[in-house]
Coordinates of C-alpha atoms and ligand atoms in Angstrom, one line a residue:
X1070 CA 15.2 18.3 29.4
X1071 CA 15.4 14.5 28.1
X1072 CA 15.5 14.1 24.9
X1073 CA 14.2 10.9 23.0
X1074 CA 14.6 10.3 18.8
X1075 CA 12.0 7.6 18.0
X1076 CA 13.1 6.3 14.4
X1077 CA 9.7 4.5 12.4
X1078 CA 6.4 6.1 12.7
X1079 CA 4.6 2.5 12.1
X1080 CA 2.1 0.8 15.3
X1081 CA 5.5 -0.4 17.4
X1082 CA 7.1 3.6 16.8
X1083 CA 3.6 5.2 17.1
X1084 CA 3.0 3.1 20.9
X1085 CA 6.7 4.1 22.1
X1086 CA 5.8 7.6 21.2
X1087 CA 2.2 7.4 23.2
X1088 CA 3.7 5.7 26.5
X1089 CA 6.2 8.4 26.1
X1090 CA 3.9 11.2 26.2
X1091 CA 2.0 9.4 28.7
X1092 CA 4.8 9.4 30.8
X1093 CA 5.3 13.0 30.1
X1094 CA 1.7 14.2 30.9
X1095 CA 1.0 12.3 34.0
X1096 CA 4.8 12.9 35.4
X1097 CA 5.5 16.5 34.6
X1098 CA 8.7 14.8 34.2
X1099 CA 10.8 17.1 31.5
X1100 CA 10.7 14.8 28.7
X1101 CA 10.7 15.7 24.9
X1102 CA 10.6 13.4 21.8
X1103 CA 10.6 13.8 18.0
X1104 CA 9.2 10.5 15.7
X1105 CA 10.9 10.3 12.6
X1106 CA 8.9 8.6 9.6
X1107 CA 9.9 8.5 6.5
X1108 CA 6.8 8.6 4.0
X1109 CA 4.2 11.2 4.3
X1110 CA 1.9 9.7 6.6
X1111 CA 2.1 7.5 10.2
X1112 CA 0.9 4.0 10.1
X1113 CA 3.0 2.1 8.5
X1114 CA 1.5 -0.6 6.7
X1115 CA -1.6 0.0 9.1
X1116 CA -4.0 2.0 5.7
X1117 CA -7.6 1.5 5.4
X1118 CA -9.4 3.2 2.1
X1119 CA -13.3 3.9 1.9
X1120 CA -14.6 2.4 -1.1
X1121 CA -17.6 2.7 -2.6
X1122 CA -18.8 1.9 1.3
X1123 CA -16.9 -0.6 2.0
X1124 CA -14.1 -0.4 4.4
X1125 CA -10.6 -2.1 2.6
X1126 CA -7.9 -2.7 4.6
X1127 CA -4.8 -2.5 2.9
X1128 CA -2.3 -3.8 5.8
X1129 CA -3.7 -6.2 8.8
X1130 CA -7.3 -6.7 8.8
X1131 CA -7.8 -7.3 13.1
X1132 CA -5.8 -8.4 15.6
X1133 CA -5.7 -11.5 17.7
X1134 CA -8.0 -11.0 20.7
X1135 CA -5.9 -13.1 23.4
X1136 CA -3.0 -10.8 23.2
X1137 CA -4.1 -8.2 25.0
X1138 CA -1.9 -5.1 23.7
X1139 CA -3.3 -3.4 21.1
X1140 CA -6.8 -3.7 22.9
X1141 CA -5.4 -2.1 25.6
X1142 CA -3.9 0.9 23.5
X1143 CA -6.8 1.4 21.8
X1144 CA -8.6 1.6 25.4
X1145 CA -6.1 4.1 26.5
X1146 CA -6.5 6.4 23.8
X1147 CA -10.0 6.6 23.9
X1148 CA -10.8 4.2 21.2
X1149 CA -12.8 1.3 23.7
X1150 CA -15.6 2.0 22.1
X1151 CA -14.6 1.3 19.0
X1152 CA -13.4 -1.8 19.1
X1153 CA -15.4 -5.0 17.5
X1154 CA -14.9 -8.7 17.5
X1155 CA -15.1 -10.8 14.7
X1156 CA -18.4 -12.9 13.7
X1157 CA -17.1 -16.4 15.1
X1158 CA -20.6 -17.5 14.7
X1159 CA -20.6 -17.6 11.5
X1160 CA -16.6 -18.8 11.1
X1161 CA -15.7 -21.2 8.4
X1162 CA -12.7 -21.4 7.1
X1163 CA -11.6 -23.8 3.6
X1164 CA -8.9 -25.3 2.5
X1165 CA -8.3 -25.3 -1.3
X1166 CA -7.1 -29.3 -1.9
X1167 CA -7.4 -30.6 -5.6
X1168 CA -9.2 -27.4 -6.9
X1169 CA -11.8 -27.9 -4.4
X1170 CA -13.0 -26.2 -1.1
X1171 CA -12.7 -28.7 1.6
X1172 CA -13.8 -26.9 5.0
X1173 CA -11.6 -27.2 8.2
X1174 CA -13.0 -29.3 10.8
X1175 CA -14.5 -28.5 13.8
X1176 CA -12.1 -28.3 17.0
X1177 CA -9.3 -27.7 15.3
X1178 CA -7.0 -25.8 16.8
X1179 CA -4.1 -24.5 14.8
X1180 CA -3.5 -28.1 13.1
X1181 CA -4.0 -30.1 16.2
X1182 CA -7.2 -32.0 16.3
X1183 CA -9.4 -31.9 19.7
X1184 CA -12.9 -33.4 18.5
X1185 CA -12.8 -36.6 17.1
X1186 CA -15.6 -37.2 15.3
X1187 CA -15.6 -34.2 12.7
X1188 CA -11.8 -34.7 12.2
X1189 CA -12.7 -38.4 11.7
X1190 CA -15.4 -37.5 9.1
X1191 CA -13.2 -34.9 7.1
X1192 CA -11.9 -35.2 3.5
X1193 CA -9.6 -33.1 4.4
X1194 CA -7.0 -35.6 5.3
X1195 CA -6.2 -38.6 4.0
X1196 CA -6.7 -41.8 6.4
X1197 CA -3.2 -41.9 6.8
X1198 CA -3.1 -38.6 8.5
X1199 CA -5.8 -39.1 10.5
X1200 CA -4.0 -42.5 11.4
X1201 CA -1.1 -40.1 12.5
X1202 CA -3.4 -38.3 14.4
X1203 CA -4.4 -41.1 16.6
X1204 CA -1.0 -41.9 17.2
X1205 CA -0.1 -38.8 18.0
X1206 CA -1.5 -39.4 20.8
X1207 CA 1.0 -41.8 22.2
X1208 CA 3.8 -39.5 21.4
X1209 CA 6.3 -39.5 24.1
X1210 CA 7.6 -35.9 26.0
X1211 CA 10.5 -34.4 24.2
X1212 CA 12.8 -32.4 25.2
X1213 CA 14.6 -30.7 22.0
X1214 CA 18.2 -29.5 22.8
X1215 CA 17.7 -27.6 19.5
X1216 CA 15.3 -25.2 17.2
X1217 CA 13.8 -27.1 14.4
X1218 CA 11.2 -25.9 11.5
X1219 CA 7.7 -25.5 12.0
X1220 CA 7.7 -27.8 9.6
X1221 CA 10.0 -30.7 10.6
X1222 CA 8.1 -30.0 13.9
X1223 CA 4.4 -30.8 12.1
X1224 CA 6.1 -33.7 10.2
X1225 CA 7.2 -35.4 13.6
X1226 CA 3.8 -35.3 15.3
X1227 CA 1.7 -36.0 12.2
X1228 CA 3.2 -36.8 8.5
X1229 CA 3.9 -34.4 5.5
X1230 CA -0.2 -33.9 4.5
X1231 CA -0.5 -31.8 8.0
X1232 CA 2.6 -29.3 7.4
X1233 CA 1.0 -29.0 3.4
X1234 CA -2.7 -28.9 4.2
X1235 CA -2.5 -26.5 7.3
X1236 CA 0.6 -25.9 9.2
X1237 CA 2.1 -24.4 5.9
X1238 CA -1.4 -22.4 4.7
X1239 CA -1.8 -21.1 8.1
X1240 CA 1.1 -19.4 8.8
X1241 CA 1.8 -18.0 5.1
X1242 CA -1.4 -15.9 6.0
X1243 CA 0.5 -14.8 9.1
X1244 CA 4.4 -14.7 8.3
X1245 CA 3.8 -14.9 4.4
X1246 CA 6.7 -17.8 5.1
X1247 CA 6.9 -21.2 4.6
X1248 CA 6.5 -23.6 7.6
X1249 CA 10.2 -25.3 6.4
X1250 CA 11.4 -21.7 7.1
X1251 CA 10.2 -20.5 10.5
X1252 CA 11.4 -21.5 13.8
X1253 CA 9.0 -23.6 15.8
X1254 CA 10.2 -22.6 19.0
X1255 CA 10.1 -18.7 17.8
X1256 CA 6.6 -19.1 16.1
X1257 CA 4.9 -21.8 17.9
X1258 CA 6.3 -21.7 21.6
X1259 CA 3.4 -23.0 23.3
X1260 CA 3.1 -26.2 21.1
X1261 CA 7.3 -26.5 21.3
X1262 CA 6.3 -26.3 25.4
X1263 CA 3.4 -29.0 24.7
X1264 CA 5.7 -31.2 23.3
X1265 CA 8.3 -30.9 26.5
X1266 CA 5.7 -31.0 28.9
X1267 CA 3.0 -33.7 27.4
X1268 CA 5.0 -35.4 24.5
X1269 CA 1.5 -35.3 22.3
X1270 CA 0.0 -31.9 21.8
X1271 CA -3.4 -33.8 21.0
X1272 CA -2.9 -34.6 24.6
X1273 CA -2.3 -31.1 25.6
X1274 CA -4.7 -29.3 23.7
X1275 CA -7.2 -31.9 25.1
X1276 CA -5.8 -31.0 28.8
X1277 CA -6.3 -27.2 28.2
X1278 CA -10.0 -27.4 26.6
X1279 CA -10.7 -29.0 29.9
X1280 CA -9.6 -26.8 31.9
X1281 CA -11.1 -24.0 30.0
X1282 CA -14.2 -25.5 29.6
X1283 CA -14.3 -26.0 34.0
X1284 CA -14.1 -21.8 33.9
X1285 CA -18.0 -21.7 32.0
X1286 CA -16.4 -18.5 31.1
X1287 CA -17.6 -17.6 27.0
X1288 CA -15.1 -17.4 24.4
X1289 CA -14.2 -14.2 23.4
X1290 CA -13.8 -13.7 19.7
X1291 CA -10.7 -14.6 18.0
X1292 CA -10.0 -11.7 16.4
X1293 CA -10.7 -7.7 17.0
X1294 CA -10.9 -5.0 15.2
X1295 CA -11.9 -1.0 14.9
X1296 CA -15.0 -0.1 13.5
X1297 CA -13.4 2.8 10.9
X1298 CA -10.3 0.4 10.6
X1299 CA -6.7 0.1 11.9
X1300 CA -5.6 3.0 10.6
X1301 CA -8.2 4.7 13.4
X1302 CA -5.9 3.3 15.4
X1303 CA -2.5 5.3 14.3
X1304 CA -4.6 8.6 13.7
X1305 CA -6.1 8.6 17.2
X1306 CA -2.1 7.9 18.9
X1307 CA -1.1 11.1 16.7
X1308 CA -3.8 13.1 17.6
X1309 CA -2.5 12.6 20.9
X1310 CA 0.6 13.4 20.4
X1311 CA 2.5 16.8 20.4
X1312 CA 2.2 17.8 16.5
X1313 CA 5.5 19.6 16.8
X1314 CA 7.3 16.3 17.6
X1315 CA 6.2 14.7 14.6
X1316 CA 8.0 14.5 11.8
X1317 CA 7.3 13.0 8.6
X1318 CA 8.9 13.1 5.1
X1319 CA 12.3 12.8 6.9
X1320 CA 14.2 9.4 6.6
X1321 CA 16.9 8.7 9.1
X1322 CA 20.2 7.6 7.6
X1323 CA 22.3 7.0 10.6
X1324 CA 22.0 7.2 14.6
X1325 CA 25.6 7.5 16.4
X1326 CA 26.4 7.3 20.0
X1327 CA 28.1 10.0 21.1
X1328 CA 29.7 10.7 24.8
X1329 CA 26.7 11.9 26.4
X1330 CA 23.9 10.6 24.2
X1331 CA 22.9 9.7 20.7
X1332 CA 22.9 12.0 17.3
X1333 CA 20.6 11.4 14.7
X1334 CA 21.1 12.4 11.1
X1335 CA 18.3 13.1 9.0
X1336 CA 18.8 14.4 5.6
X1337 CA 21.4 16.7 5.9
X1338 CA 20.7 17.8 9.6
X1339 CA 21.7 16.2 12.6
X1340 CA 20.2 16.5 16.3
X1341 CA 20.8 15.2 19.5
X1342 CA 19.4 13.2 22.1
X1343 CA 19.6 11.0 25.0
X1344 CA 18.2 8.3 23.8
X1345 CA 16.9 6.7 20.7
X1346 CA 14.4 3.8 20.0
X1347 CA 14.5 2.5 16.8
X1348 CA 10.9 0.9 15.6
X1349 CA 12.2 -0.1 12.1
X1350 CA 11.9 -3.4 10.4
X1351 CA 15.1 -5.4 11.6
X1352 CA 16.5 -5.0 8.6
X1353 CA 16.1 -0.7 7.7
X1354 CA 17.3 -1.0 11.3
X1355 CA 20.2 -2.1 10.9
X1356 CA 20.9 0.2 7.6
X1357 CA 21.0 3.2 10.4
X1358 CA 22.9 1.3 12.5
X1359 CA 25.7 0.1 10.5
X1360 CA 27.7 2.8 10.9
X1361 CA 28.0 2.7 14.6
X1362 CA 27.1 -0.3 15.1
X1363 CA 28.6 -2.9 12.3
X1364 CA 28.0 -6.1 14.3
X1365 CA 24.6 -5.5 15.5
X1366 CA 23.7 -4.6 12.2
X1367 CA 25.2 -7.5 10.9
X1368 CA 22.4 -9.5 13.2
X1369 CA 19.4 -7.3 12.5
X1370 CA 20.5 -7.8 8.8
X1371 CA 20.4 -11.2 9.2
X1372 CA 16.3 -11.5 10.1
X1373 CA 14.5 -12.1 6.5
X1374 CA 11.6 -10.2 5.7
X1375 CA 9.0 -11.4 3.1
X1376 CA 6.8 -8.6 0.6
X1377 CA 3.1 -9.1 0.3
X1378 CA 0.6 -7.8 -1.8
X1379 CA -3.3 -7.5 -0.8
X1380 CA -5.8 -6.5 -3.2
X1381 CA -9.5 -5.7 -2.1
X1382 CA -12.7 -6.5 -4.7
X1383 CA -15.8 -5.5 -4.3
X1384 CA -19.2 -6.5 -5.6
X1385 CA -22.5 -6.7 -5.7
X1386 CA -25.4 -8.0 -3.8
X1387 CA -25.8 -10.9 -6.1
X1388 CA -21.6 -11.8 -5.2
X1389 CA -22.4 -11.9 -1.5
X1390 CA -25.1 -14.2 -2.0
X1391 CA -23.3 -16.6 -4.4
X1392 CA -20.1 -16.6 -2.1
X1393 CA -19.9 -19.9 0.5
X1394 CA -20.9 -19.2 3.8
X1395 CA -17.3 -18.4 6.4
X1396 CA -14.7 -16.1 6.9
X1397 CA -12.7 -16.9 3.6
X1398 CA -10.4 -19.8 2.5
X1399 CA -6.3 -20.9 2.6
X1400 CA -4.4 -21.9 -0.5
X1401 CA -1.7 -25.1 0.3
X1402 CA 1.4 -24.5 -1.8
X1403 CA 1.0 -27.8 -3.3
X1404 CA -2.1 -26.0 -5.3
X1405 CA 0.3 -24.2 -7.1
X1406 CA -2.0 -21.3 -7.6
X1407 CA -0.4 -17.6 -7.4
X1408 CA -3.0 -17.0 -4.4
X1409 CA -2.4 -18.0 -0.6
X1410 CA -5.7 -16.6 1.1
X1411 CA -8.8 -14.7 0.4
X1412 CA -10.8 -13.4 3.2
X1413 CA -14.6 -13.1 2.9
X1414 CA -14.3 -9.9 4.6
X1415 CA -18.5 -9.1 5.0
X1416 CA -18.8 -12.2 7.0
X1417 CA -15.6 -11.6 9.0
X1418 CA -16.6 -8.2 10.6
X1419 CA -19.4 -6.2 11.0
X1420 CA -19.5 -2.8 9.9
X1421 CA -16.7 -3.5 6.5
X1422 CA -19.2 -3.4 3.8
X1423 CA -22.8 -2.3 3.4
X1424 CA -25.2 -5.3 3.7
X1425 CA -25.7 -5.5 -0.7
X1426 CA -21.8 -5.0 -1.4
X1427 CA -19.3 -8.4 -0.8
X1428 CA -15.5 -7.7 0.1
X1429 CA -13.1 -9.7 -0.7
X1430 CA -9.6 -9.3 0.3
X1431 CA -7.0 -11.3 -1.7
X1432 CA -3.2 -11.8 -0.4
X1433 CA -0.4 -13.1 -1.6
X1434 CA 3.1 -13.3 -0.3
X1435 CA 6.5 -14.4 -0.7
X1436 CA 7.9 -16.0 -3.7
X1437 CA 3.9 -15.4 -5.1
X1438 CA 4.4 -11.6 -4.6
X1439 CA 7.7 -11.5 -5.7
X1440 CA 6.6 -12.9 -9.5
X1441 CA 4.3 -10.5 -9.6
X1442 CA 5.9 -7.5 -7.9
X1443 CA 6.5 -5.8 -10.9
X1444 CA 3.6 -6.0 -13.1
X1445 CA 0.9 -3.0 -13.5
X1446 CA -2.1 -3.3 -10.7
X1447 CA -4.4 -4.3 -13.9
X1448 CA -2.2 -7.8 -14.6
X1449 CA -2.4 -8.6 -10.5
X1450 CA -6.2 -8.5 -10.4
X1451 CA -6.1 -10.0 -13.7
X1452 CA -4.5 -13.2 -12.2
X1453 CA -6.7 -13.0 -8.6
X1454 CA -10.2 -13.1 -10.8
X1455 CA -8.9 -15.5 -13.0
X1456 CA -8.0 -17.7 -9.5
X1457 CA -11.4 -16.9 -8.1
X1458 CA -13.0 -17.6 -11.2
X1459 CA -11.4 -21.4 -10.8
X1460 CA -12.0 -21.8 -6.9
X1461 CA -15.3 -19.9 -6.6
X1462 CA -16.7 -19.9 -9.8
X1463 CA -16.7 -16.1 -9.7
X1464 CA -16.6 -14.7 -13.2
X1465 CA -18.6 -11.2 -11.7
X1466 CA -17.2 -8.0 -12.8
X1467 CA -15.7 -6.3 -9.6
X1468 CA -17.6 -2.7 -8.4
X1469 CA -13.6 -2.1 -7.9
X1470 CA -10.2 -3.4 -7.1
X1471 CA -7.3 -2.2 -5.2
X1472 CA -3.8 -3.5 -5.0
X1473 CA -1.6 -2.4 -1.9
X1474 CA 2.2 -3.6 -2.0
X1475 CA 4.0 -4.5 0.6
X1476 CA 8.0 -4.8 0.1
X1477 CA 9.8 -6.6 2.9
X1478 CA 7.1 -5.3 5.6
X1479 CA 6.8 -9.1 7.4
X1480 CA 9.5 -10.9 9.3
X1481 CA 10.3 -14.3 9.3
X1482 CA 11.4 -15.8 12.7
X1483 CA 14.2 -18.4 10.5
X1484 CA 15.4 -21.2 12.9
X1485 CA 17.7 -19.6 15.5
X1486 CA 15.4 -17.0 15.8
X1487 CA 15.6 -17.1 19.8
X1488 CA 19.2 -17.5 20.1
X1489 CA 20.0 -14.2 17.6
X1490 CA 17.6 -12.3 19.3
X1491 CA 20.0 -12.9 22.3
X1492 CA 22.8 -12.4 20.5
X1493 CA 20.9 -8.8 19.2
X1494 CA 20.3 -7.7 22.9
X1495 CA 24.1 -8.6 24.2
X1496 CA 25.3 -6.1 21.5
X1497 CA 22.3 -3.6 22.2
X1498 CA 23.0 -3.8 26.2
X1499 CA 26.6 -2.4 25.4
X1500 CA 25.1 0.8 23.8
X1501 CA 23.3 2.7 26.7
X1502 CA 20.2 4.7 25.6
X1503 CA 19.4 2.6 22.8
X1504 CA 16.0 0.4 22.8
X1505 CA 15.0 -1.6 19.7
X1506 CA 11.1 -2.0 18.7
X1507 CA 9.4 -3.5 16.1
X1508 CA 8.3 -6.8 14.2
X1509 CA 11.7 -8.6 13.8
X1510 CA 12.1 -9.5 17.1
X1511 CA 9.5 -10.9 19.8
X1512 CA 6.1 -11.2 17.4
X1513 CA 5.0 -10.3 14.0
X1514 CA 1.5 -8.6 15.0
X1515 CA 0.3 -5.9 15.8
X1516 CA -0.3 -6.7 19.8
X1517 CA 3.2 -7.5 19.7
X1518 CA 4.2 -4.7 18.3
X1519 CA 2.4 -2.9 20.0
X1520 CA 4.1 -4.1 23.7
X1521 CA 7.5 -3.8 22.1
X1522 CA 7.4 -0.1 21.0
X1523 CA 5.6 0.3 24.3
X1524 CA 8.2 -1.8 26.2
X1525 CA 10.9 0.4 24.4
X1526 CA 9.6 3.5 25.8
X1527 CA 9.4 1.7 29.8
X1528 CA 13.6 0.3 29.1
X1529 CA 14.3 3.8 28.4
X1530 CA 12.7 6.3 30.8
X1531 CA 14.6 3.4 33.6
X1532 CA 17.8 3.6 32.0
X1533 CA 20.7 5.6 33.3
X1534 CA 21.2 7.6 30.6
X1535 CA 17.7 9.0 30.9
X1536 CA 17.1 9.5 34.3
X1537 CA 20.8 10.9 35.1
X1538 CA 20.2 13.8 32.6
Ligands
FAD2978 C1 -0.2 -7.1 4.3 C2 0.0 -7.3 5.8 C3 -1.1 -7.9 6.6 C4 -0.9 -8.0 7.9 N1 -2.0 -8.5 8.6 C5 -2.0 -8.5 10.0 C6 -3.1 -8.8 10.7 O1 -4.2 -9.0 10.2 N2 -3.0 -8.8 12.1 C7 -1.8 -8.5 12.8 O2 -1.8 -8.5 14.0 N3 -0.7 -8.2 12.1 C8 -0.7 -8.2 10.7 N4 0.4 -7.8 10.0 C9 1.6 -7.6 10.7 C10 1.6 -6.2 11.4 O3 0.7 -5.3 10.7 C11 3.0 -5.5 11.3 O4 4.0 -6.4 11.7 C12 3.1 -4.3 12.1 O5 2.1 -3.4 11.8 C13 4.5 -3.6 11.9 O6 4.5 -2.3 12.5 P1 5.9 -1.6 12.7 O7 5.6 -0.3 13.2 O8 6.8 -2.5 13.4 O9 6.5 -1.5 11.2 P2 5.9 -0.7 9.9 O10 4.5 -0.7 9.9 O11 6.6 -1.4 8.8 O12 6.5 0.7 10.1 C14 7.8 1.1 10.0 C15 7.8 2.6 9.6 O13 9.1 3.0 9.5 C16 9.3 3.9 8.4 N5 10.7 3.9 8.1 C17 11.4 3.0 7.4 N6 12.7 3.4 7.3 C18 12.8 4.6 7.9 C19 13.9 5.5 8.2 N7 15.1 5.2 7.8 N8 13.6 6.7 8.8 C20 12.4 7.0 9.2 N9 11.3 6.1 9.0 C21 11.5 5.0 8.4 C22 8.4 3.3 7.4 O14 8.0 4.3 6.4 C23 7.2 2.8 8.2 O15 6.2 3.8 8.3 C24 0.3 -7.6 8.6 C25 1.3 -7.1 7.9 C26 1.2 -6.9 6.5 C27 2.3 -6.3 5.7

């Protein structure tokens, strides 16, 4: 019998598990696994409360639609049905400049303008900016013989107003970084390849909208979702797995190779195994792997994680209709407010909140959460209607308010990011039967975790150490 320790019982643990008890099912093969999770419940920061009708989602709302991963899971265990795409009909999203909603232009995509006219029109840039902008289009291909920030990246192609106003806003709802901290080639690969290929990535994006426009093919929406929420999606994988391989309550301290195989110590009992995956953030990841393993620990240490905090409002009919049309708006740093997003989360989806109830789902992240980390849930919403109060004009009394903390739950890729990862899989390759999973490595959401816990699971049922026992 092969034995496989799966360390995290978040999305990337919870898909290694599944394609592991695929494997098991449609093989016969003589496989057993045990998923370690620490808290009471699977998940990881995937949680979604009922409210007074409304669906909150405490962790990620969706999913992007064009990676393809999570779909597929929730396809393969019987959740196809379920899934829903987000109302991109009715998407609008604003950008808080000077106290005041400014909305993003059409044919934006990410910051890189495609249609000229509405950019043109905007007051969301300055004429300077859009001055970059039409140069940008002259910009010469570029091939970088280094990683550089997102934001040095922005700044090259189109001034300081871009990174503040959207390249910075945009990824703090993603990373909950800072664009001067995240690796452009990590982050934003396809516009560091734009830049090789085409020099200007208004160029580029032109280019591809071309292309894409020749296929007549419609859109698909930009984001998906489940109907009863992502955390449908982690209790439908556990329903189909073996209940006696699950354990929860039970926090790994340490995994050690041994001669033939790992041993796992969990509280104070140890067991052994062929192989182990560990779907941990990067950095509990390399707490359990310190002791074996001081120098890839050293590197998994060194990925930096950022806390968030979400907090879901609801109200009344009389909200929803008062409430700007869109899916929500993004808060520039430059604002200094406390908030960095708000999602108007009965346009976004159907099926979140009955049609006389408006959700509203309020994040913060980063330095933001961390000055508010430790005051009571009362002070946080406290300072999220006082925001909404200035921005929206919303001085309603919420029907209810939740507060979900997140500490050290997303990664940021800093600049590097590509060459430690090699670095991490030179040191991992020298330990046979060991597969890392998780959102420090290849992709922060859920898709991508999704394919690494999932690509965990494929390294090691084709690894010697499995197939020779
Ligand atoms: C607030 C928030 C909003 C997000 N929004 C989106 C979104 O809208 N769309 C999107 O695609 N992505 C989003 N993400 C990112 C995405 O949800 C996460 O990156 C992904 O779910 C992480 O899954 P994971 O399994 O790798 O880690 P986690 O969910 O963190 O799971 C790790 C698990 O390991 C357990 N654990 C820790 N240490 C041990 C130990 N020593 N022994 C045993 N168990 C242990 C933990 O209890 C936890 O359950 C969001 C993330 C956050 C925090």
């Amino acid at each position: 019998m092969t034995r496989i320790a799966i360390v995290g019982g978040g999305i990337s643990g919870l898909a290694a598990a599944f394609a592991i008890e695929e494997q098991r099912r449609s093989s016969g093969a003589k496989l057993d696994y045990v998923l370690y999770e620490a808290s009471p419940r699977m998940g990881g920061v995937l949680r979604t409360e009922l409210i007074d009708g409304c669906l909150v989602e405490a962790g990620p709302d969706s999913f992007v639609t064009e990676k393809p991963w999570a779909a597929d899971l929730c396809r393969a265990v019987g959740l196809g049905d379920q899934l829903i795409g987000s109302n991109d009909a009715d998407r609008k999203t604003y950008i808080l400049v000077r106290g005041r909603l400014v909305v993003m232009p059409d044919g934006l995509m990410f910051m890189v303008p495609t249609k000229i006219l509405p950019t043109g029109l905007s007051p969301l840039f300055s004429w300077k900016t859009k001055l970059r902008m039409t140069q940008e289009l002259f910009h010469p291909p570029r091939s970088a013989d280094h990683d550089e920030s997102v934001a040095a990246f922005v700044e090259r192609h189109y001034g300081t107003e871009m990174v503040d106003r959207l390249a910075d806003p945009l990824l703090s709802g993603v990373y909950g970084g800072e664009a001067a901290n995240l690796s452009v080639r990590a982050v934003l690969p396809r516009f560091a390849e734009m830049e090789r290929e085409h020099g200007s990535l208004g160029r580029a994006m032109l280019a591809a909208r071309k292309k894409m426009a020749g296929s007549r093919k419609t859109a698909p929406p930009l984001f998906t979702s489940l109907k009863n929420g992502m955390q449908s999606l982690a209790e439908t994988i556990v329903a189909r797995l073996n209940p006696s391989s699950l354990q929860t309550d039970t926090t790994v301290h340490a995994v050690h190779p041994e001669a033939e195989g790992w041993t796992v110590s969990a509280g104070l009992e140890s067991d052994q195994f062929d192989a182990v995956i560990i779907a941990l953030p990067a950095q509990a990841a390399a707490g359990v792997l310190h002791p074996a393993a001081p120098e890839l620990a050293a590197e998994l240490a060194a990925v930096q994680y950022s806390s968030s905090i979400t907090v879901g409002l609801g109200y009344d009919f009389d909200v929803r209709q008062s409430l700007p049309p869109g899916f929500g708006f993004l808060v520039p740093r430059s604002e200094k407010r406390q908030l960095l997003a708000a999602t108007f989360v009965h346009n976004k989806f159907p099926h979140r909140a009955p049609d006389d109830r408006a959700l509203l789902r309020c994040f913060f992240a980063s330095q933001n959460a961390e000055n508010v980390w430790s005051r009571s849930d009362d002070h946080i919403v406290g300072i999220v209607r006082n925001e909404l109060q200035q921005i929206l004009g919303l001085h309603a009394e919420p029907l209810f308010a939740r507060v979900y903390r997140w500490k050290s739950a997303m990664a940021q890729y800093g600049v590097g990011h590509l060459e430690r990862l090699e670095r991490i899989d030179r040191l991992r390759e020298k330990l046979p039967g060991l597969a890392l999973a998780g959102n420090g490595y290849r992709g922060i959401g859920v898709p991508d975790c999704v394919r690494s816990g999932r690509g965990a699971a494929a390294l090691l049922m084709k690894s010697p150490a499995v197939l020779r026992s």
